[in-house]
XYZ file of C-alpha atoms in Angstrom:
179
model
C -14.398 33.304 -43.748
C -15.147 30.315 -42.768
C -16.211 28.858 -46.291
C -19.809 28.709 -45.425
C -22.091 29.836 -48.455
C -24.513 32.453 -46.109
C -27.768 34.032 -47.215
C -28.578 37.401 -45.086
C -31.942 37.926 -45.199
C -34.450 40.686 -44.181
C -37.968 42.388 -44.864
C -36.198 45.865 -45.259
C -34.864 46.840 -48.682
C -32.945 49.157 -47.314
C -31.086 47.174 -44.768
C -30.224 44.622 -47.807
C -28.982 47.796 -49.872
C -26.791 48.002 -47.459
C -26.095 44.571 -46.169
C -25.005 43.955 -49.802
C -21.903 46.374 -49.681
C -20.066 43.166 -47.765
C -21.165 40.381 -50.004
C -18.743 38.120 -51.799
C -18.033 34.975 -53.667
C -19.707 32.885 -49.996
C -22.102 36.309 -48.439
C -24.984 37.306 -50.231
C -27.734 39.315 -49.249
C -31.512 39.307 -50.115
C -35.177 41.175 -49.220
C -37.260 37.900 -48.073
C -40.586 37.991 -45.383
C -39.605 35.400 -42.843
C -42.843 33.940 -42.515
C -42.547 32.484 -46.201
C -40.404 29.511 -46.841
C -37.255 30.114 -48.747
C -37.299 27.689 -52.291
C -34.119 26.869 -51.116
C -32.911 24.930 -48.118
C -30.327 24.991 -45.818
C -28.124 23.414 -43.234
C -28.746 26.403 -40.170
C -31.497 29.186 -39.607
C -30.660 32.018 -37.428
C -32.695 34.284 -36.494
C -31.054 36.256 -33.890
C -31.205 39.375 -31.459
C -34.973 38.888 -30.583
C -36.060 39.393 -34.737
C -39.192 37.572 -33.863
C -42.260 38.577 -32.583
C -42.997 42.046 -33.904
C -46.322 41.064 -36.114
C -50.032 42.942 -35.627
C -50.870 39.149 -35.912
C -50.080 36.616 -33.368
C -50.349 34.198 -35.656
C -47.680 35.182 -37.855
C -44.980 33.582 -35.644
C -46.272 30.475 -35.718
C -46.004 30.840 -39.719
C -42.283 31.943 -39.355
C -41.540 28.893 -37.475
C -43.075 27.070 -40.196
C -41.493 28.535 -42.667
C -37.817 28.155 -41.007
C -38.676 24.437 -40.433
C -39.799 23.951 -44.249
C -36.606 25.865 -45.437
C -34.442 23.496 -43.457
C -32.676 20.201 -44.925
C -33.616 17.137 -43.496
C -30.285 17.127 -41.104
C -30.730 21.462 -40.759
C -31.290 23.067 -37.664
C -32.880 26.376 -36.482
C -31.881 28.372 -33.517
C -33.573 31.332 -32.324
C -32.162 34.220 -30.182
C -34.801 35.328 -27.887
C -34.845 38.077 -24.836
C -35.559 36.261 -21.896
C -39.484 37.978 -20.749
C -39.385 36.834 -17.078
C -35.861 38.665 -16.913
C -36.714 41.746 -19.126
C -40.103 42.371 -16.787
C -38.686 42.077 -13.817
C -35.756 44.643 -14.527
C -37.100 46.887 -17.111
C -36.650 50.661 -16.525
C -39.983 52.477 -16.755
C -38.525 55.531 -17.798
C -34.960 57.272 -19.045
C -33.092 59.517 -20.617
C -30.252 58.913 -22.774
C -28.267 61.715 -23.933
C -26.131 60.949 -27.468
C -24.526 63.517 -29.410
C -25.919 66.652 -27.612
C -29.891 64.745 -28.131
C -31.864 63.848 -25.156
C -33.435 60.567 -26.046
C -36.354 60.034 -23.203
C -37.586 56.617 -23.630
C -40.544 55.114 -21.696
C -41.074 50.928 -21.167
C -43.915 48.861 -20.605
C -45.805 45.934 -20.858
C -49.447 46.381 -22.448
C -51.468 43.349 -23.789
C -48.869 40.640 -24.405
C -46.309 43.141 -25.329
C -43.267 44.988 -24.632
C -43.128 48.486 -25.854
C -40.774 51.296 -26.097
C -41.275 54.582 -26.789
C -38.625 56.906 -27.939
C -39.264 60.826 -28.411
C -36.332 63.532 -28.941
C -36.340 66.453 -30.602
C -33.599 67.382 -33.666
C -32.455 70.388 -35.800
C -36.337 71.866 -34.649
C -37.963 68.672 -35.311
C -40.028 66.084 -32.622
C -39.522 62.215 -33.427
C -41.652 60.032 -31.811
C -40.793 56.290 -32.716
C -42.636 52.942 -30.924
C -41.230 49.549 -30.661
C -43.270 46.659 -30.033
C -42.438 43.141 -29.676
C -44.763 39.948 -28.262
C -43.888 39.191 -24.866
C -43.205 35.425 -25.947
C -42.007 32.623 -23.174
C -40.131 29.615 -23.361
C -44.090 28.072 -22.953
C -45.714 30.305 -25.203
C -42.270 28.796 -27.736
C -43.025 25.591 -26.938
C -46.426 25.381 -27.531
C -46.043 27.448 -30.695
C -43.044 24.561 -31.807
C -45.322 21.890 -31.052
C -48.241 22.956 -33.193
C -45.363 22.973 -36.506
C -44.269 19.872 -35.712
C -41.111 21.362 -34.323
C -38.579 19.499 -31.886
C -36.724 21.451 -29.551
C -32.896 20.134 -29.065
C -32.020 22.479 -26.472
C -31.961 25.499 -24.398
C -29.771 28.678 -23.391
C -29.379 31.624 -21.157
C -27.104 33.532 -22.684
C -24.030 33.594 -25.519
C -22.005 31.790 -23.599
C -24.698 29.093 -24.031
C -24.847 28.027 -20.297
C -27.425 26.982 -18.710
C -31.457 28.951 -19.124
C -32.728 29.836 -15.933
C -36.307 31.434 -16.556
C -36.057 34.534 -13.419
C -32.185 35.649 -14.252
C -30.745 34.748 -18.112
C -30.927 37.499 -19.625
C -31.674 35.735 -22.956
C -33.941 32.291 -24.539
C -31.555 31.158 -26.995
C -33.627 27.814 -28.555
C -31.432 25.219 -30.953
C -34.541 23.478 -33.043
C -35.355 21.303 -36.096
């Protein structure tokens, strides 16, 4: 709506097929692995809502940062919006049951081997389901070390979507702007 030419990218072909229903002259979607450099260069790249740190191989986090840097124009910048791990661990609810549309979702959360796990169990129409999410518990220090190794300059850090100052123990988010 602001006239920018935008590409939405995701590794999931199903997600891209769904998103493509909203394509228009300036909004396009494509399947892309964020560990790989784009052929095109961008003025801005956004990695939002903790869409980072899910790799089995921790080296892929550094590879992704390098790919983002290499996909920027000379004056481009990137944003990573990640959970604030310190705050998440301080407020982690280990177990809960959520009731949605008549289904009881049994949720467990815990830290193990440097990852935050979320296990979800539920039954629906006589079938039992189990899903596990696992994300690397990356702190600002971890990102700073990876960014230094990738030759990235960290421009600014914020603690929420209103771009307030980042406080390690209480900010909801870790939002980093870099080039």
